[in-house]
Amino acid sequence: MHDAESYVWYACYGSNLSKQRFLCYIVGGTPEYGQKYYKGCKNKDYPIEDRPCNIPHRLYFALPDGETETDNWGPGGVAFINPEREESEEHWTKGRMWRITKEQYEDVRNQEGRGWYNYEILLGKEKGMPIYTITNANILANIRQPSEAYLKTMISGLKEIRKWSVEMLAEYLTKKAGIKS
């Protein structure tokens, strides 16, 4: 039984848009273009469902001050969203929601790194379950272009969930801080 009180929606917007990458957090493994092995959650059950979502926050690519790379993706920034709500729908972030247990959500947050992704945002509810996303509590100033591996993973996820053409992907991504010139 999938009782609503035991589950949450985790709204993702970066590399976790990719099913293969997100499942590394759930069951363990190394992402296709990544370098780091993840142990996975205690509960390794696959997400019950997933769906596209629009996150009313602005997407950008950065790293915390003084950082130049990540353990998994190498040199370059990763996706964050502005912690302040964005009123203009034109600037909303295209995401993917994963329906997972509350315990899995906490395990995923721990694997994401609570230092960099230290701010939880309640976006609303769907089917009686809360929708959460995470980002940094601050708007990071260390704007950095993402690595090719990170972008490939993110694009793979956008293609899975949005079915976008190359032109639509380029239109979306080239407007983001860290990619736009």
PDB file of C-alpha atoms in Angstrom:
ATOM      1  CA  MET A   1       0.000   0.000   0.000  1.00  0.00           C
ATOM      2  CA  HIS A   2       1.323   3.440  -0.923  1.00  0.00           C
ATOM      3  CA  ASP A   3      -0.160   5.580   1.820  1.00  0.00           C
ATOM      4  CA  ALA A   4       0.249   9.303   1.105  1.00  0.00           C
ATOM      5  CA  GLU A   5       1.653  10.008   4.587  1.00  0.00           C
ATOM      6  CA  SER A   6       4.697   7.802   3.908  1.00  0.00           C
ATOM      7  CA  TYR A   7       5.647   9.468   0.619  1.00  0.00           C
ATOM      8  CA  VAL A   8       6.855  12.789  -0.749  1.00  0.00           C
ATOM      9  CA  TRP A   9       7.544  14.193  -4.186  1.00  0.00           C
ATOM     10  CA  TYR A  10      11.158  15.217  -4.736  1.00  0.00           C
ATOM     11  CA  ALA A  11      11.300  17.897  -7.455  1.00  0.00           C
ATOM     12  CA  CYS A  12      14.638  17.851  -9.299  1.00  0.00           C
ATOM     13  CA  TYR A  13      16.065  20.223 -11.867  1.00  0.00           C
ATOM     14  CA  GLY A  14      19.700  19.277 -12.593  1.00  0.00           C
ATOM     15  CA  SER A  15      21.379  15.931 -13.122  1.00  0.00           C
ATOM     16  CA  ASN A  16      18.574  14.197 -11.196  1.00  0.00           C
ATOM     17  CA  LEU A  17      16.283  14.805 -14.162  1.00  0.00           C
ATOM     18  CA  SER A  18      17.995  11.701 -15.604  1.00  0.00           C
ATOM     19  CA  LYS A  19      16.448   8.427 -14.471  1.00  0.00           C
ATOM     20  CA  GLN A  20      19.753   6.545 -14.671  1.00  0.00           C
ATOM     21  CA  ARG A  21      21.494   9.181 -12.557  1.00  0.00           C
ATOM     22  CA  PHE A  22      18.682   9.516  -9.992  1.00  0.00           C
ATOM     23  CA  LEU A  23      18.510   5.755  -9.502  1.00  0.00           C
ATOM     24  CA  CYS A  24      22.168   5.838  -8.376  1.00  0.00           C
ATOM     25  CA  TYR A  25      20.869   7.682  -5.302  1.00  0.00           C
ATOM     26  CA  ILE A  26      18.138   5.071  -4.795  1.00  0.00           C
ATOM     27  CA  VAL A  27      19.793   1.713  -5.577  1.00  0.00           C
ATOM     28  CA  GLY A  28      23.470   2.717  -5.667  1.00  0.00           C
ATOM     29  CA  GLY A  29      25.949   2.988  -8.501  1.00  0.00           C
ATOM     30  CA  THR A  30      27.964   5.434 -10.574  1.00  0.00           C
ATOM     31  CA  PRO A  31      26.144   7.764 -12.999  1.00  0.00           C
ATOM     32  CA  GLU A  32      26.802   7.108 -16.698  1.00  0.00           C
ATOM     33  CA  TYR A  33      28.952  10.229 -17.163  1.00  0.00           C
ATOM     34  CA  GLY A  34      29.945  10.583 -13.516  1.00  0.00           C
ATOM     35  CA  GLN A  35      32.985   9.538 -11.485  1.00  0.00           C
ATOM     36  CA  LYS A  36      31.600   8.857  -8.011  1.00  0.00           C
ATOM     37  CA  TYR A  37      29.956   5.720  -6.630  1.00  0.00           C
ATOM     38  CA  TYR A  38      26.804   6.308  -4.541  1.00  0.00           C
ATOM     39  CA  LYS A  39      25.725   3.778  -1.921  1.00  0.00           C
ATOM     40  CA  GLY A  40      22.009   4.313  -2.516  1.00  0.00           C
ATOM     41  CA  CYS A  41      19.199   4.424   0.012  1.00  0.00           C
ATOM     42  CA  LYS A  42      18.490   1.953   2.781  1.00  0.00           C
ATOM     43  CA  ASN A  43      15.187   1.278   0.975  1.00  0.00           C
ATOM     44  CA  LYS A  44      16.175   0.492  -2.613  1.00  0.00           C
ATOM     45  CA  ASP A  45      12.624   0.349  -4.010  1.00  0.00           C
ATOM     46  CA  TYR A  46      12.272   2.264  -7.264  1.00  0.00           C
ATOM     47  CA  PRO A  47      10.236   5.490  -7.212  1.00  0.00           C
ATOM     48  CA  ILE A  48       6.516   4.758  -7.535  1.00  0.00           C
ATOM     49  CA  GLU A  49       6.073   7.350 -10.265  1.00  0.00           C
ATOM     50  CA  ASP A  50       7.580  10.436 -11.805  1.00  0.00           C
ATOM     51  CA  ARG A  51       6.259  13.336 -13.837  1.00  0.00           C
ATOM     52  CA  PRO A  52       7.324  16.691 -15.258  1.00  0.00           C
ATOM     53  CA  CYS A  53       6.879  19.768 -13.096  1.00  0.00           C
ATOM     54  CA  ASN A  54       7.501  23.494 -13.255  1.00  0.00           C
ATOM     55  CA  ILE A  55       9.462  24.901 -10.340  1.00  0.00           C
ATOM     56  CA  PRO A  56       8.718  28.590  -9.685  1.00  0.00           C
ATOM     57  CA  HIS A  57      12.366  29.472  -9.132  1.00  0.00           C
ATOM     58  CA  ARG A  58      15.149  30.550 -11.510  1.00  0.00           C
ATOM     59  CA  LEU A  59      17.797  27.970 -12.510  1.00  0.00           C
ATOM     60  CA  TYR A  60      21.532  28.761 -12.623  1.00  0.00           C
ATOM     61  CA  PHE A  61      24.854  26.902 -12.577  1.00  0.00           C
ATOM     62  CA  ALA A  62      27.416  27.579  -9.876  1.00  0.00           C
ATOM     63  CA  LEU A  63      29.515  26.214  -7.042  1.00  0.00           C
ATOM     64  CA  PRO A  64      29.990  27.462  -3.482  1.00  0.00           C
ATOM     65  CA  ASP A  65      32.731  30.095  -3.078  1.00  0.00           C
ATOM     66  CA  GLY A  66      36.234  28.730  -3.491  1.00  0.00           C
ATOM     67  CA  GLU A  67      35.088  25.528  -5.232  1.00  0.00           C
ATOM     68  CA  THR A  68      36.024  24.749  -8.838  1.00  0.00           C
ATOM     69  CA  GLU A  69      34.750  21.196  -9.282  1.00  0.00           C
ATOM     70  CA  THR A  70      32.666  18.364  -7.857  1.00  0.00           C
ATOM     71  CA  ASP A  71      33.708  14.816  -6.902  1.00  0.00           C
ATOM     72  CA  ASN A  72      31.285  13.372  -9.423  1.00  0.00           C
ATOM     73  CA  TRP A  73      31.290  15.716 -12.429  1.00  0.00           C
ATOM     74  CA  GLY A  74      34.795  17.211 -12.321  1.00  0.00           C
ATOM     75  CA  PRO A  75      35.466  20.888 -13.138  1.00  0.00           C
ATOM     76  CA  GLY A  76      32.429  23.116 -13.598  1.00  0.00           C
ATOM     77  CA  GLY A  77      29.232  24.217 -11.963  1.00  0.00           C
ATOM     78  CA  VAL A  78      26.110  22.275 -11.052  1.00  0.00           C
ATOM     79  CA  ALA A  79      22.466  23.308 -11.041  1.00  0.00           C
ATOM     80  CA  PHE A  80      20.940  25.392  -8.265  1.00  0.00           C
ATOM     81  CA  ILE A  81      17.754  27.408  -8.119  1.00  0.00           C
ATOM     82  CA  ASN A  82      17.337  30.853  -6.649  1.00  0.00           C
ATOM     83  CA  PRO A  83      15.799  30.327  -3.198  1.00  0.00           C
ATOM     84  CA  GLU A  84      13.404  33.232  -3.835  1.00  0.00           C
ATOM     85  CA  ARG A  85      10.225  32.449  -5.746  1.00  0.00           C
ATOM     86  CA  GLU A  86      10.175  33.699  -9.345  1.00  0.00           C
ATOM     87  CA  GLU A  87       6.930  35.421 -10.321  1.00  0.00           C
ATOM     88  CA  SER A  88       7.472  35.297 -14.092  1.00  0.00           C
ATOM     89  CA  GLU A  89       6.565  31.833 -15.431  1.00  0.00           C
ATOM     90  CA  GLU A  90       8.942  32.489 -18.333  1.00  0.00           C
ATOM     91  CA  HIS A  91      11.838  32.015 -15.884  1.00  0.00           C
ATOM     92  CA  TRP A  92      10.511  28.966 -14.051  1.00  0.00           C
ATOM     93  CA  THR A  93      12.696  25.880 -13.954  1.00  0.00           C
ATOM     94  CA  LYS A  94      11.653  22.742 -15.805  1.00  0.00           C
ATOM     95  CA  GLY A  95      11.853  19.834 -13.397  1.00  0.00           C
ATOM     96  CA  ARG A  96      10.934  16.250 -12.744  1.00  0.00           C
ATOM     97  CA  MET A  97       9.182  14.995  -9.618  1.00  0.00           C
ATOM     98  CA  TRP A  98      10.002  11.586  -8.179  1.00  0.00           C
ATOM     99  CA  ARG A  99       7.520   9.992  -5.770  1.00  0.00           C
ATOM    100  CA  ILE A 100       9.655   8.333  -3.090  1.00  0.00           C
ATOM    101  CA  THR A 101       9.345   7.457   0.587  1.00  0.00           C
ATOM    102  CA  LYS A 102      10.166  10.057   3.210  1.00  0.00           C
ATOM    103  CA  GLU A 103      13.091   7.872   4.314  1.00  0.00           C
ATOM    104  CA  GLN A 104      14.437   7.723   0.740  1.00  0.00           C
ATOM    105  CA  TYR A 105      14.103  11.492   0.443  1.00  0.00           C
ATOM    106  CA  GLU A 106      16.265  11.966   3.544  1.00  0.00           C
ATOM    107  CA  ASP A 107      18.827   9.463   2.223  1.00  0.00           C
ATOM    108  CA  VAL A 108      18.905  11.283  -1.146  1.00  0.00           C
ATOM    109  CA  ARG A 109      19.399  14.631   0.613  1.00  0.00           C
ATOM    110  CA  ASN A 110      22.332  13.198   2.556  1.00  0.00           C
ATOM    111  CA  GLN A 111      23.930  11.860  -0.647  1.00  0.00           C
ATOM    112  CA  GLU A 112      23.343  15.208  -2.430  1.00  0.00           C
ATOM    113  CA  GLY A 113      25.355  16.943   0.271  1.00  0.00           C
ATOM    114  CA  ARG A 114      23.553  19.049   2.847  1.00  0.00           C
ATOM    115  CA  GLY A 115      26.365  21.619   2.802  1.00  0.00           C
ATOM    116  CA  TRP A 116      25.779  22.702  -0.791  1.00  0.00           C
ATOM    117  CA  TYR A 117      22.061  21.864  -0.938  1.00  0.00           C
ATOM    118  CA  ASN A 118      21.216  23.172   2.508  1.00  0.00           C
ATOM    119  CA  TYR A 119      17.813  24.738   1.890  1.00  0.00           C
ATOM    120  CA  GLU A 120      14.557  22.847   1.472  1.00  0.00           C
ATOM    121  CA  ILE A 121      11.614  24.464  -0.303  1.00  0.00           C
ATOM    122  CA  LEU A 122       8.052  23.188  -0.008  1.00  0.00           C
ATOM    123  CA  LEU A 123       6.558  23.790  -3.459  1.00  0.00           C
ATOM    124  CA  GLY A 124       3.034  22.607  -2.680  1.00  0.00           C
ATOM    125  CA  LYS A 125       1.193  19.289  -2.676  1.00  0.00           C
ATOM    126  CA  GLU A 126       0.267  16.696  -5.274  1.00  0.00           C
ATOM    127  CA  LYS A 127      -2.110  13.815  -4.497  1.00  0.00           C
ATOM    128  CA  GLY A 128      -1.981  14.835  -0.829  1.00  0.00           C
ATOM    129  CA  MET A 129       1.813  14.524  -0.652  1.00  0.00           C
ATOM    130  CA  PRO A 130       4.244  17.422  -0.160  1.00  0.00           C
ATOM    131  CA  ILE A 131       6.501  18.442  -3.058  1.00  0.00           C
ATOM    132  CA  TYR A 132      10.003  19.360  -1.913  1.00  0.00           C
ATOM    133  CA  THR A 133      13.048  20.631  -3.721  1.00  0.00           C
ATOM    134  CA  ILE A 134      16.448  21.634  -2.400  1.00  0.00           C
ATOM    135  CA  THR A 135      18.981  24.309  -3.238  1.00  0.00           C
ATOM    136  CA  ASN A 136      21.486  26.522  -1.478  1.00  0.00           C
ATOM    137  CA  ALA A 137      20.023  29.027   0.987  1.00  0.00           C
ATOM    138  CA  ASN A 138      22.049  31.762  -0.744  1.00  0.00           C
ATOM    139  CA  ILE A 139      22.244  32.841  -4.348  1.00  0.00           C
ATOM    140  CA  LEU A 140      25.752  31.610  -5.127  1.00  0.00           C
ATOM    141  CA  ALA A 141      28.082  34.131  -6.766  1.00  0.00           C
ATOM    142  CA  ASN A 142      30.578  31.541  -8.051  1.00  0.00           C
ATOM    143  CA  ILE A 143      28.788  31.131 -11.408  1.00  0.00           C
ATOM    144  CA  ARG A 144      30.439  28.386 -13.463  1.00  0.00           C
ATOM    145  CA  GLN A 145      29.731  26.658 -16.727  1.00  0.00           C
ATOM    146  CA  PRO A 146      28.771  23.022 -16.096  1.00  0.00           C
ATOM    147  CA  SER A 147      31.000  20.206 -17.315  1.00  0.00           C
ATOM    148  CA  GLU A 148      30.118  18.348 -20.496  1.00  0.00           C
ATOM    149  CA  ALA A 149      29.332  15.242 -18.388  1.00  0.00           C
ATOM    150  CA  TYR A 150      26.909  17.187 -16.187  1.00  0.00           C
ATOM    151  CA  LEU A 151      25.161  18.799 -19.157  1.00  0.00           C
ATOM    152  CA  LYS A 152      24.852  15.452 -20.981  1.00  0.00           C
ATOM    153  CA  THR A 153      23.187  13.966 -17.905  1.00  0.00           C
ATOM    154  CA  MET A 154      20.832  16.905 -17.464  1.00  0.00           C
ATOM    155  CA  ILE A 155      19.933  16.957 -21.171  1.00  0.00           C
ATOM    156  CA  SER A 156      19.281  13.225 -21.087  1.00  0.00           C
ATOM    157  CA  GLY A 157      16.772  13.791 -18.285  1.00  0.00           C
ATOM    158  CA  LEU A 158      15.097  16.704 -20.053  1.00  0.00           C
ATOM    159  CA  LYS A 159      14.699  14.541 -23.158  1.00  0.00           C
ATOM    160  CA  GLU A 160      13.191  11.706 -21.078  1.00  0.00           C
ATOM    161  CA  ILE A 161      10.624  13.827 -19.292  1.00  0.00           C
ATOM    162  CA  ARG A 162       9.954  16.659 -21.764  1.00  0.00           C
ATOM    163  CA  LYS A 163      10.561  14.998 -25.159  1.00  0.00           C
ATOM    164  CA  TRP A 164      12.203  18.224 -26.338  1.00  0.00           C
ATOM    165  CA  SER A 165      14.026  18.736 -29.619  1.00  0.00           C
ATOM    166  CA  VAL A 166      17.665  19.860 -29.690  1.00  0.00           C
ATOM    167  CA  GLU A 167      16.449  23.383 -30.501  1.00  0.00           C
ATOM    168  CA  MET A 168      14.108  23.464 -27.494  1.00  0.00           C
ATOM    169  CA  LEU A 169      16.875  22.199 -25.197  1.00  0.00           C
ATOM    170  CA  ALA A 170      19.274  24.856 -26.477  1.00  0.00           C
ATOM    171  CA  GLU A 171      16.607  27.559 -26.117  1.00  0.00           C
ATOM    172  CA  TYR A 172      16.007  26.562 -22.489  1.00  0.00           C
ATOM    173  CA  LEU A 173      19.616  26.074 -21.352  1.00  0.00           C
ATOM    174  CA  THR A 174      21.367  28.963 -23.102  1.00  0.00           C
ATOM    175  CA  LYS A 175      19.313  31.476 -21.095  1.00  0.00           C
ATOM    176  CA  LYS A 176      20.681  30.205 -17.762  1.00  0.00           C
ATOM    177  CA  ALA A 177      23.440  31.886 -15.751  1.00  0.00           C
ATOM    178  CA  GLY A 178      26.557  29.760 -16.152  1.00  0.00           C
ATOM    179  CA  ILE A 179      25.752  28.947 -19.778  1.00  0.00           C
ATOM    180  CA  LYS A 180      24.600  32.227 -21.303  1.00  0.00           C
ATOM    181  CA  SER A 181      27.356  34.574 -22.402  1.00  0.00           C
TER     182      SER A 181
END
